[in-house]
XYZ file of C-alpha atoms in Angstrom:
699
model
C 193.631 54.813 -79.690
C 196.986 56.120 -80.645
C 198.251 54.943 -77.387
C 197.934 51.370 -78.602
C 200.248 49.549 -80.144
C 198.621 47.164 -82.177
C 194.690 45.027 -81.936
C 193.188 43.351 -79.154
C 193.906 40.452 -78.460
C 190.996 37.483 -77.532
C 191.607 37.897 -73.854
C 190.816 41.487 -73.887
C 194.124 43.056 -74.171
C 196.035 45.504 -76.875
C 199.701 43.859 -77.489
C 201.133 47.014 -74.957
C 199.628 45.291 -72.122
C 196.733 47.538 -71.640
C 192.814 47.148 -71.524
C 189.757 48.753 -70.895
C 188.084 48.292 -67.368
C 184.289 48.365 -66.767
C 183.631 50.890 -64.296
C 180.164 51.891 -62.734
C 180.160 55.575 -61.256
C 176.374 54.519 -58.793
C 174.277 57.423 -56.105
C 175.109 60.468 -59.608
C 172.596 62.416 -60.173
C 173.199 63.456 -64.082
C 171.868 64.778 -67.220
C 172.985 62.140 -70.606
C 172.517 63.523 -73.979
C 168.420 63.140 -74.525
C 168.076 65.313 -71.382
C 167.586 62.385 -68.700
C 168.846 61.822 -65.153
C 170.830 59.097 -64.731
C 172.309 57.731 -61.486
C 174.802 55.233 -63.129
C 177.313 55.658 -65.850
C 179.643 52.707 -66.987
C 183.099 54.621 -67.483
C 186.483 52.531 -68.881
C 189.655 53.514 -68.321
C 192.898 51.774 -70.307
C 194.894 51.040 -67.362
C 197.585 48.233 -67.564
C 197.633 45.220 -64.320
C 200.633 47.555 -63.050
C 198.791 50.389 -63.418
C 198.202 51.613 -59.279
C 194.710 52.216 -57.243
C 194.792 55.951 -56.953
C 195.535 56.479 -60.726
C 192.445 53.831 -62.080
C 190.395 56.977 -59.823
C 192.378 59.332 -61.213
C 191.724 58.806 -64.706
C 188.244 57.404 -63.720
C 187.481 61.217 -62.033
C 189.229 62.959 -64.828
C 186.846 61.266 -67.193
C 183.819 61.928 -65.217
C 184.629 65.259 -65.661
C 185.417 65.667 -69.373
C 182.026 63.110 -70.556
C 180.025 64.955 -67.826
C 181.454 68.317 -66.637
C 181.350 66.840 -62.965
C 182.454 68.760 -60.135
C 181.448 67.457 -56.876
C 183.810 65.094 -53.681
C 184.734 61.820 -53.991
C 186.627 62.007 -50.794
C 183.932 59.276 -49.685
C 183.931 56.767 -52.981
C 186.406 53.236 -52.715
C 186.513 50.818 -55.924
C 184.328 47.970 -55.211
C 184.964 44.833 -56.571
C 181.349 42.637 -56.604
C 182.570 39.813 -57.822
C 185.425 39.503 -55.786
C 183.197 41.029 -53.227
C 186.516 43.396 -51.985
C 187.394 47.092 -51.622
C 190.398 47.536 -53.851
C 191.391 50.925 -50.824
C 194.769 50.524 -50.865
C 195.988 54.112 -52.846
C 198.964 52.125 -53.624
C 198.963 48.687 -54.210
C 198.777 47.643 -58.269
C 195.658 45.829 -60.080
C 198.170 43.187 -60.609
C 197.721 42.458 -56.680
C 194.422 42.770 -56.543
C 194.242 40.064 -58.884
C 191.939 42.424 -61.749
C 192.267 40.957 -64.432
C 190.600 42.096 -68.005
C 187.241 40.860 -68.109
C 186.927 42.399 -63.741
C 183.484 44.654 -63.656
C 184.442 47.361 -60.790
C 182.447 49.240 -59.150
C 183.588 53.858 -57.689
C 180.943 53.661 -54.912
C 180.283 56.027 -52.336
C 181.646 53.966 -48.858
C 178.841 55.727 -46.718
C 175.383 54.372 -47.354
C 171.455 53.535 -45.988
C 171.369 50.554 -43.297
C 168.149 50.011 -41.602
C 169.151 48.733 -37.847
C 166.586 47.389 -35.419
C 167.839 47.615 -31.869
C 167.890 45.344 -29.201
C 164.060 46.732 -27.805
C 163.050 45.876 -31.617
C 162.493 49.439 -32.650
C 164.009 50.648 -36.013
C 166.364 53.502 -37.285
C 167.587 54.701 -40.913
C 170.704 54.710 -40.101
C 174.014 55.612 -42.188
C 177.002 53.690 -41.491
C 180.192 52.939 -42.845
C 179.416 49.801 -45.665
C 183.959 49.744 -45.802
C 184.248 48.993 -42.543
C 185.133 46.750 -40.348
C 182.440 45.192 -37.864
C 182.907 45.810 -34.970
C 183.647 49.514 -35.485
C 180.357 50.291 -37.068
C 178.564 48.988 -33.911
C 181.172 50.978 -32.025
C 180.192 54.068 -34.300
C 176.467 52.720 -33.657
C 176.513 52.167 -29.946
C 178.406 55.600 -29.927
C 175.623 57.162 -32.196
C 173.003 55.932 -29.819
C 174.550 56.810 -25.870
C 175.099 53.046 -25.455
C 178.012 52.520 -23.244
C 180.354 48.678 -23.689
C 180.174 48.301 -27.935
C 182.202 45.233 -27.392
C 179.412 43.242 -25.883
C 177.652 44.131 -28.605
C 177.249 43.134 -32.852
C 175.669 42.457 -35.585
C 172.603 40.010 -36.315
C 170.785 39.479 -39.905
C 168.182 36.920 -39.593
C 169.456 33.461 -42.266
C 167.034 33.199 -45.327
C 163.851 30.961 -43.817
C 161.494 29.868 -46.709
C 163.183 29.313 -50.129
C 160.449 31.658 -51.847
C 162.248 34.612 -49.730
C 164.204 37.210 -52.018
C 165.630 39.145 -49.401
C 166.158 40.165 -45.683
C 164.290 42.875 -45.273
C 161.509 42.727 -42.854
C 158.180 42.800 -44.744
C 156.699 46.360 -44.853
C 152.567 46.361 -43.889
C 150.703 49.742 -43.593
C 148.403 51.396 -41.139
C 145.222 53.129 -41.903
C 146.528 55.626 -42.988
C 148.621 54.013 -45.748
C 152.372 54.857 -44.357
C 154.542 52.129 -43.071
C 154.121 51.145 -39.973
C 157.093 50.198 -38.896
C 158.244 51.381 -35.292
C 161.088 53.984 -36.947
C 162.333 56.326 -33.758
C 162.334 58.760 -36.554
C 161.837 59.540 -40.517
C 165.029 61.302 -40.410
C 168.195 58.873 -41.358
C 170.694 59.406 -38.727
C 174.270 59.819 -39.682
C 176.830 59.309 -36.811
C 180.131 61.636 -37.474
C 177.796 64.183 -39.109
C 175.797 67.303 -37.155
C 172.428 67.498 -38.411
C 169.990 69.006 -35.428
C 168.769 66.573 -33.405
C 164.822 66.945 -33.541
C 164.127 66.355 -29.160
C 167.049 68.345 -28.201
C 166.437 71.851 -31.300
C 169.793 73.892 -32.310
C 171.866 70.649 -30.907
C 174.503 68.168 -32.395
C 173.081 64.219 -32.423
C 176.357 63.548 -32.815
C 179.991 65.543 -32.960
C 182.634 63.870 -34.797
C 183.583 59.569 -35.547
C 186.398 60.249 -32.979
C 185.598 62.317 -30.594
C 189.193 63.503 -27.774
C 188.683 63.856 -24.324
C 190.503 66.794 -23.435
C 193.539 65.247 -22.806
C 193.682 64.863 -26.716
C 193.545 60.760 -26.653
C 190.782 58.518 -28.432
C 187.720 57.726 -26.768
C 187.505 54.893 -24.428
C 184.611 52.330 -25.181
C 183.292 53.309 -21.600
C 184.819 56.454 -20.475
C 181.718 58.874 -19.480
C 182.707 61.291 -22.097
C 181.840 58.055 -24.542
C 178.169 59.902 -24.087
C 178.537 62.848 -25.249
C 176.559 64.735 -27.886
C 175.286 61.353 -28.109
C 171.745 61.173 -29.690
C 169.169 60.232 -27.337
C 165.665 59.905 -27.864
C 163.323 59.281 -25.000
C 162.642 56.422 -27.061
C 165.855 54.371 -26.236
C 165.122 54.555 -22.052
C 161.133 53.518 -21.662
C 159.675 51.587 -24.177
C 155.843 51.057 -25.185
C 156.065 47.353 -24.589
C 154.419 46.331 -27.668
C 156.643 46.380 -30.567
C 155.332 47.178 -34.160
C 153.407 45.841 -37.097
C 156.712 44.813 -39.006
C 158.765 43.764 -36.265
C 156.256 41.264 -34.410
C 156.026 39.685 -38.005
C 159.837 39.615 -38.041
C 159.832 37.893 -34.224
C 162.438 35.038 -34.579
C 160.248 32.277 -32.698
C 162.609 29.389 -32.074
C 160.691 25.451 -32.101
C 163.974 23.228 -31.613
C 167.428 23.906 -30.797
C 168.534 22.969 -34.526
C 165.888 26.300 -35.150
C 168.513 28.298 -32.452
C 171.876 27.245 -34.160
C 170.094 27.555 -37.573
C 169.811 31.591 -36.319
C 173.023 32.398 -34.363
C 174.890 31.307 -38.025
C 173.651 34.970 -38.172
C 176.315 36.886 -36.816
C 178.043 38.790 -38.665
C 182.219 38.094 -39.036
C 183.566 41.536 -37.064
C 186.265 41.607 -38.657
C 185.168 41.927 -41.930
C 182.396 44.449 -43.582
C 179.028 44.659 -44.704
C 178.902 45.256 -48.420
C 181.537 42.106 -47.800
C 179.320 39.667 -46.249
C 176.587 40.594 -48.385
C 174.609 43.686 -46.901
C 173.328 45.580 -49.368
C 172.221 50.003 -48.914
C 168.846 49.368 -47.014
C 168.962 46.047 -45.632
C 167.071 44.866 -42.459
C 169.574 44.403 -39.490
C 169.838 43.544 -36.067
C 171.984 45.271 -33.559
C 171.627 42.887 -30.278
C 173.884 42.175 -27.289
C 175.820 38.905 -28.546
C 178.790 38.303 -25.240
C 176.318 37.972 -22.410
C 179.406 39.541 -20.233
C 177.756 43.047 -19.565
C 180.851 44.649 -17.812
C 180.311 47.819 -15.620
C 176.483 48.693 -15.828
C 176.026 51.889 -14.582
C 172.313 53.156 -14.034
C 173.405 57.038 -13.589
C 174.762 56.577 -16.638
C 173.695 53.334 -18.962
C 170.288 54.314 -18.976
C 169.588 53.407 -22.588
C 171.693 50.252 -21.913
C 169.679 48.596 -19.206
C 166.505 49.892 -21.403
C 168.236 47.991 -24.640
C 169.360 44.909 -22.833
C 165.889 44.096 -20.464
C 164.192 45.255 -23.505
C 166.298 41.813 -25.132
C 165.872 40.089 -22.334
C 162.182 40.412 -22.286
C 161.624 38.902 -26.190
C 164.132 36.287 -25.831
C 161.679 35.444 -22.509
C 158.657 35.779 -24.516
C 159.959 34.265 -27.614
C 160.927 31.100 -25.740
C 164.253 31.470 -26.657
C 165.424 31.070 -23.184
C 163.161 28.496 -21.572
C 161.499 29.947 -17.699
C 159.346 27.524 -15.545
C 155.996 28.822 -14.719
C 156.179 30.872 -11.634
C 159.452 32.171 -13.361
C 157.823 33.575 -16.149
C 155.131 34.473 -14.418
C 157.888 36.544 -12.371
C 159.486 37.945 -15.537
C 155.347 38.873 -16.901
C 154.280 41.293 -13.158
C 158.104 43.119 -12.939
C 157.408 43.858 -17.340
C 153.620 45.013 -16.486
C 155.512 47.114 -13.656
C 158.074 48.531 -15.757
C 155.184 49.255 -17.897
C 153.571 50.966 -15.621
C 156.573 53.655 -14.415
C 157.579 54.473 -17.577
C 154.010 56.094 -18.516
C 154.734 58.320 -14.915
C 154.801 62.226 -16.210
C 158.336 63.882 -15.929
C 158.384 64.972 -12.214
C 157.699 61.257 -11.229
C 160.388 60.749 -12.998
C 162.491 63.258 -10.542
C 160.916 61.485 -7.896
C 161.818 57.955 -8.767
C 165.572 59.944 -9.478
C 166.029 60.651 -6.421
C 164.430 57.955 -4.130
C 167.372 56.527 -7.038
C 170.041 58.358 -5.308
C 168.662 57.769 -1.713
C 168.564 54.611 -1.686
C 171.726 54.512 -3.676
C 173.610 56.157 -0.827
C 172.044 53.397 1.782
C 173.209 50.678 -0.679
C 177.282 52.228 0.039
C 176.876 53.430 3.568
C 175.627 49.430 4.237
C 178.373 47.692 1.853
C 181.093 50.194 3.253
C 179.535 48.602 7.065
C 180.236 45.350 5.766
C 182.886 45.334 4.211
C 184.858 47.272 7.511
C 183.294 43.767 8.907
C 184.230 41.673 6.925
C 187.880 43.163 6.764
C 188.065 42.069 10.946
C 187.129 38.462 9.602
C 189.996 38.537 7.284
C 192.149 39.138 10.329
C 190.909 36.829 12.294
C 189.833 33.786 10.679
C 187.865 32.743 7.152
C 184.335 32.190 7.922
C 182.283 28.519 7.095
C 179.250 26.364 7.073
C 178.298 23.553 8.276
C 175.269 22.097 7.335
C 173.049 18.830 7.103
C 172.752 18.437 3.095
C 171.198 15.784 0.304
C 174.183 15.128 -2.486
C 173.243 13.380 -5.562
C 175.338 11.904 -8.497
C 173.739 12.236 -11.630
C 176.469 10.524 -13.723
C 177.220 7.900 -12.217
C 173.542 6.626 -10.079
C 170.550 7.887 -11.982
C 168.567 5.025 -10.544
C 169.353 5.984 -6.833
C 168.008 9.496 -5.269
C 170.031 11.552 -3.005
C 171.657 10.668 -0.379
C 171.976 12.572 3.702
C 175.829 14.123 4.603
C 177.041 16.580 7.243
C 178.874 19.610 4.523
C 181.422 21.602 5.653
C 182.282 24.788 3.734
C 185.632 26.008 3.891
C 188.592 28.083 2.377
C 187.210 27.350 -1.583
C 186.668 23.785 -0.831
C 183.452 21.583 0.652
C 183.908 18.447 2.663
C 181.474 15.904 3.627
C 181.533 12.779 6.325
C 178.385 10.904 7.203
C 177.677 12.149 10.633
C 178.332 15.423 12.238
C 180.324 13.302 14.755
C 181.980 12.041 11.966
C 183.242 15.430 10.841
C 183.750 16.084 14.447
C 186.278 13.167 14.552
C 187.350 14.409 11.149
C 186.847 10.618 9.994
C 187.551 9.585 6.151
C 186.330 12.670 4.520
C 185.307 12.715 0.595
C 187.087 16.615 -0.612
C 186.167 18.792 -3.285
C 187.990 21.820 -4.751
C 185.626 24.195 -6.523
C 188.419 26.973 -7.634
C 187.185 26.451 -11.525
C 184.198 25.182 -10.599
C 180.608 25.807 -13.026
C 178.106 26.639 -10.232
C 174.386 26.768 -11.567
C 171.097 27.397 -9.196
C 168.504 25.327 -9.605
C 164.908 26.315 -7.755
C 161.111 25.627 -7.824
C 159.105 28.229 -4.984
C 156.515 26.415 -5.485
C 157.712 22.754 -5.079
C 160.657 23.988 -2.114
C 162.887 22.743 -4.384
C 166.696 24.705 -3.231
C 169.627 22.288 -6.076
C 172.690 24.119 -6.403
C 174.709 22.423 -9.039
C 177.910 21.832 -9.675
C 180.286 20.797 -12.036
C 183.283 19.729 -11.316
C 186.557 19.910 -13.482
C 188.496 16.677 -13.974
C 190.047 14.454 -16.404
C 186.796 13.155 -18.345
C 185.178 16.463 -18.596
C 183.151 17.693 -16.347
C 181.633 15.114 -13.305
C 178.033 16.992 -11.939
C 177.048 16.967 -8.325
C 173.432 18.014 -6.685
C 173.393 19.270 -4.016
C 169.815 19.938 -2.013
C 169.279 22.339 0.912
C 166.197 22.402 3.289
C 165.536 26.241 3.411
C 166.293 28.931 1.441
C 168.267 30.757 4.020
C 170.939 28.116 3.882
C 170.531 27.303 0.393
C 171.225 31.801 -0.169
C 175.154 30.582 1.751
C 176.126 27.585 0.169
C 175.238 28.906 -3.256
C 177.296 32.453 -2.568
C 179.660 30.448 -0.666
C 180.004 28.360 -3.797
C 179.876 31.449 -6.611
C 182.867 32.885 -4.997
C 185.460 30.131 -4.219
C 184.844 29.218 -8.023
C 186.461 31.976 -9.014
C 188.825 31.647 -5.732
C 187.800 33.574 -3.178
C 186.863 32.720 0.322
C 183.705 33.445 2.368
C 185.951 35.725 3.894
C 185.596 38.562 0.452
C 184.106 41.572 0.923
C 181.048 40.696 -2.163
C 180.006 37.720 0.765
C 177.021 39.420 1.753
C 176.272 40.606 -0.799
C 175.982 37.109 -3.029
C 173.591 35.945 -0.090
C 171.736 39.120 -0.088
C 171.283 38.983 -4.430
C 170.650 35.309 -4.349
C 167.947 36.251 -1.830
C 166.483 38.915 -3.572
C 165.814 36.219 -5.914
C 164.285 34.649 -4.441
C 161.988 37.350 -2.946
C 160.973 37.994 -6.526
C 160.443 34.441 -7.798
C 158.204 33.200 -4.553
C 156.146 36.160 -5.418
C 155.772 34.470 -9.403
C 154.439 32.431 -7.391
C 151.926 34.216 -6.821
C 151.941 34.979 -2.985
C 151.940 38.595 -3.472
C 147.976 40.386 -2.727
C 145.661 41.524 -5.359
C 143.606 43.404 -2.487
C 144.411 46.882 -4.625
C 141.744 49.044 -5.267
C 143.141 49.183 -9.530
C 142.674 45.911 -10.141
C 139.943 46.097 -12.091
C 141.721 48.699 -14.455
C 144.475 46.467 -14.034
C 142.850 43.327 -15.717
C 141.965 44.968 -18.315
C 144.995 46.559 -19.548
C 146.859 43.276 -19.657
C 147.251 42.064 -22.832
C 148.613 38.679 -21.783
C 150.773 37.783 -25.423
C 152.698 40.779 -24.290
C 153.793 39.580 -21.287
C 153.515 35.487 -21.285
C 155.884 33.367 -23.292
C 153.076 31.248 -25.348
C 153.702 27.804 -24.361
C 152.767 29.284 -20.836
C 149.491 30.892 -21.726
C 148.412 28.331 -23.462
C 147.729 26.239 -20.538
C 147.502 28.496 -17.865
C 144.756 30.678 -20.528
C 143.834 34.610 -20.945
C 142.322 35.502 -17.234
C 144.912 33.335 -15.501
C 147.824 34.276 -16.850
C 146.066 37.969 -15.739
C 144.879 36.730 -13.166
C 148.786 35.889 -11.835
C 150.254 39.074 -12.822
C 147.629 40.898 -10.702
C 148.203 39.124 -7.427
C 152.087 38.962 -7.499
C 153.183 42.723 -9.600
C 151.584 44.428 -5.986
C 155.362 43.323 -4.862
C 157.199 45.040 -6.455
C 155.127 48.204 -5.625
C 158.539 49.820 -4.644
C 161.057 49.325 -6.923
C 161.422 52.785 -9.414
C 161.998 51.928 -13.224
C 166.155 51.343 -12.972
C 165.473 48.938 -9.941
C 162.627 47.322 -11.605
C 164.798 46.304 -14.838
C 168.034 46.024 -13.660
C 165.765 43.216 -11.051
C 164.407 41.869 -14.914
C 168.019 41.546 -15.749
C 169.402 39.707 -13.073
C 166.628 37.473 -12.658
C 166.628 36.963 -16.615
C 171.046 35.698 -16.148
C 170.056 33.512 -13.030
C 167.842 31.567 -15.548
C 170.043 27.925 -16.120
C 170.330 28.643 -19.808
C 171.245 31.627 -19.411
C 174.270 32.862 -22.342
C 174.809 29.760 -24.553
C 174.815 30.051 -27.759
C 173.704 26.978 -30.489
C 175.545 25.474 -33.028
C 175.558 22.298 -34.798
C 178.821 20.808 -35.395
C 180.636 16.739 -35.886
C 183.239 16.645 -32.847
C 186.300 14.000 -33.993
C 185.425 10.649 -34.266
C 181.231 11.550 -34.273
C 179.667 9.585 -36.386
C 176.461 12.193 -36.457
C 176.262 16.106 -35.677
C 175.895 16.734 -32.199
C 175.776 20.746 -30.236
C 178.354 22.926 -28.813
C 177.181 25.447 -26.259
C 179.157 28.514 -26.077
C 179.414 30.077 -23.171
C 181.202 33.040 -21.148
C 183.493 31.137 -19.518
C 183.054 27.312 -20.866
C 182.609 24.703 -24.147
C 179.837 22.364 -23.785
C 179.511 19.039 -25.701
C 175.730 18.430 -26.204
C 173.096 15.958 -27.010
C 171.244 17.273 -30.190
C 167.198 16.444 -29.065
C 167.959 17.650 -25.496
C 170.504 19.331 -24.925
C 171.737 18.028 -22.413
C 175.129 18.440 -21.290
C 177.824 15.660 -22.365
C 180.962 17.424 -21.384
C 182.101 21.020 -19.881
C 185.208 22.763 -21.151
C 186.058 25.674 -19.437
C 188.123 28.711 -20.568
C 190.713 28.859 -17.742
C 192.275 25.056 -19.223
C 192.929 26.699 -22.633
C 196.193 26.581 -23.360
C 195.087 27.902 -27.698
C 192.678 28.095 -29.989
C 192.882 27.881 -33.404
C 191.182 27.356 -36.650
C 192.188 25.088 -40.090
C 190.173 26.121 -42.908
C 190.616 23.503 -44.798
C 189.424 21.353 -42.849
C 186.916 23.979 -41.092
C 187.558 22.586 -38.182
C 187.905 24.212 -34.181
C 190.986 22.729 -32.069
C 191.235 23.756 -29.119
C 194.321 22.605 -26.746
C 193.794 21.675 -23.974
C 196.150 21.724 -20.360
C 196.298 18.283 -19.130
C 193.415 16.867 -21.873
C 192.538 15.676 -25.390
C 192.369 18.468 -27.641
C 189.060 19.092 -28.315
C 188.254 19.471 -32.304
C 185.237 19.594 -34.024
C 183.940 19.986 -37.782
C 181.459 23.185 -39.089
C 179.625 21.452 -41.517
C 177.047 24.217 -41.488
C 179.023 27.376 -41.241
C 182.106 28.918 -41.051
C 184.228 27.806 -38.316
C 184.898 31.371 -37.033
C 182.015 31.836 -35.679
C 182.949 29.994 -32.554
C 186.768 30.794 -32.783
C 185.012 34.466 -32.497
C 182.510 34.072 -29.818
C 185.712 32.297 -28.108
C 187.605 34.451 -28.284
C 185.902 37.346 -27.305
C 185.193 36.425 -23.606
C 188.768 35.744 -23.190
C 188.965 39.859 -24.493
C 186.083 40.523 -22.762
C 186.852 38.763 -18.860
C 190.214 41.110 -19.693
C 188.579 43.844 -19.519
C 189.593 46.308 -15.770
C 187.601 49.396 -14.494
C 190.036 52.061 -15.387
C 188.475 54.885 -16.653
C 191.296 55.753 -18.959
C 191.737 52.317 -20.576
C 190.852 52.397 -24.378
C 189.154 50.083 -26.832
C 192.310 47.591 -27.908
C 190.515 46.077 -30.901
C 194.501 44.750 -32.168
C 193.482 42.623 -29.709
C 190.044 41.351 -29.999
C 191.249 41.251 -33.610
C 193.928 38.434 -32.266
C 192.237 37.002 -29.566
C 189.071 36.430 -32.756
C 190.240 36.097 -36.294
C 191.385 32.588 -36.475
C 194.658 32.059 -36.744
C 197.563 30.298 -35.138
C 199.977 32.243 -32.637
């Protein structure tokens, strides 16, 4: 070692300040002196704190060439520091800036590695992804590959380990009778976004042509433009699943029993601003691609076949696994729609083409009806704003919990509701009480079999949210009022062109729920075959199945499935998704936190438009804050607290004792980001704005 001056000191350095940095080079296939093939080699490199990363790599590659005569491309390799859990990816940065000391052990390893990705439909695919890229960018690449628009709505979930004896997060692999792994793989091939292998389904065509495709003008591809879908990997199984998942998927289904289970499971969402490697994901691990943000933008049946199917599948399994609760009649409705979808998925290509033609005809009819209703609405805009006036029953659960509903005469005008003791008092405008609905939360509560048509209103006030329930006598009145309330909450009146569409949407939902209550006809000649082909455990959640029994569940599905015979495949899935979105608890992500001044932990629910403080055992809402009342939100990393500044109230502050506060902060910021989207076809996904809103730092 002529280059060294002096002897090695206790800390491993030489007198001139240099030291030997130990670097393991992975994924090699070279012969050692004994003729054995080795995959990993340890190479010492003489460095100083002033040597930049690029210089370290140059020395390392020279050593490999001289010692092992290695001739290969190193373009995908980067330095990884396992102990510090970070990549040394800035070539001009010196080791001193990275705080690399003499005891550090680095790895020179490829950035692209294979992971097993479970899609929302519970199918698996071995995908080669960039372990050095931020999770948001990894999700974008995977979604481009699988033809899923709006990747900003999804993220990666790695479920927390459930037991002390579990060694890793990879699902248990089970074998079938032939001895092969029955794990629901789309294809045995490794799928590689950014490469151009030959697709097994369309010989000779590329699965995906480039990581960053360009449109005709040469600008970057948008997250929701149609060019985003060009040359994507399209497997028919992504469009139409069989309904029965693989053995591996079934063995790893998440079935929460308590709110604590849900809150614990939600801590498995990865940080979108960090890479997979930094968050403990290893090569060949299993990760779950899921819809994280329940705000689905611009669902277009023409371009979103795979996206709609994946959404439908996630909705289906959230209900079957009881992650989202529903009533018995709602469960039968969902089960009947699911069975109808399953049977349609078995159609031949000719039948699917006929369905598509009917889709086009129906779309033209819908468009014609929409244009007609728009013209009428525009005319009414010029003259007067429509009003509603009916006798309804009012209940104030927070103030008068021991009293029942009281009948009043209600008038809906503009975005406000006024109510009077009688119709005569309304005519005289005698002592009205006014409810301002702009910014309110409107929640439906319907039970067809009990003739219960309730609209729950959560009105913003200085105390948080004032809760009011309006009970309608008929479904006609209910559909008119809830549509008006929904629009008023957004600041729109009934003169808006979308009012009649909203009314019709709620009528359709009631029709679906009425079918779920078992009002259909079971007289179809194929009824016997239907009963024998239904495996109720794949259609009805366990809680309802225990109560009904297999035979009764099958009979109810058989009775109501005929109500959906006019639905084609895509419309049936959209109806399922819409009914899923209408459930009271839809879109809530739970976490256990400790609010400032509280003695014990409570639940916080994060929704697309609000934060909810909840009772930890029952999940009952204690207080609600809407995002439009927030001025800022940030994280105090020293105390692990999320801080939300409000316009007219005292700031919210709660500590995240079981997980990183970044999880809650990212959900809030992510929903704010999604609310800014427009239908501009040239709009690109602004990842810089996303990271700014979700990063957890002030300013």
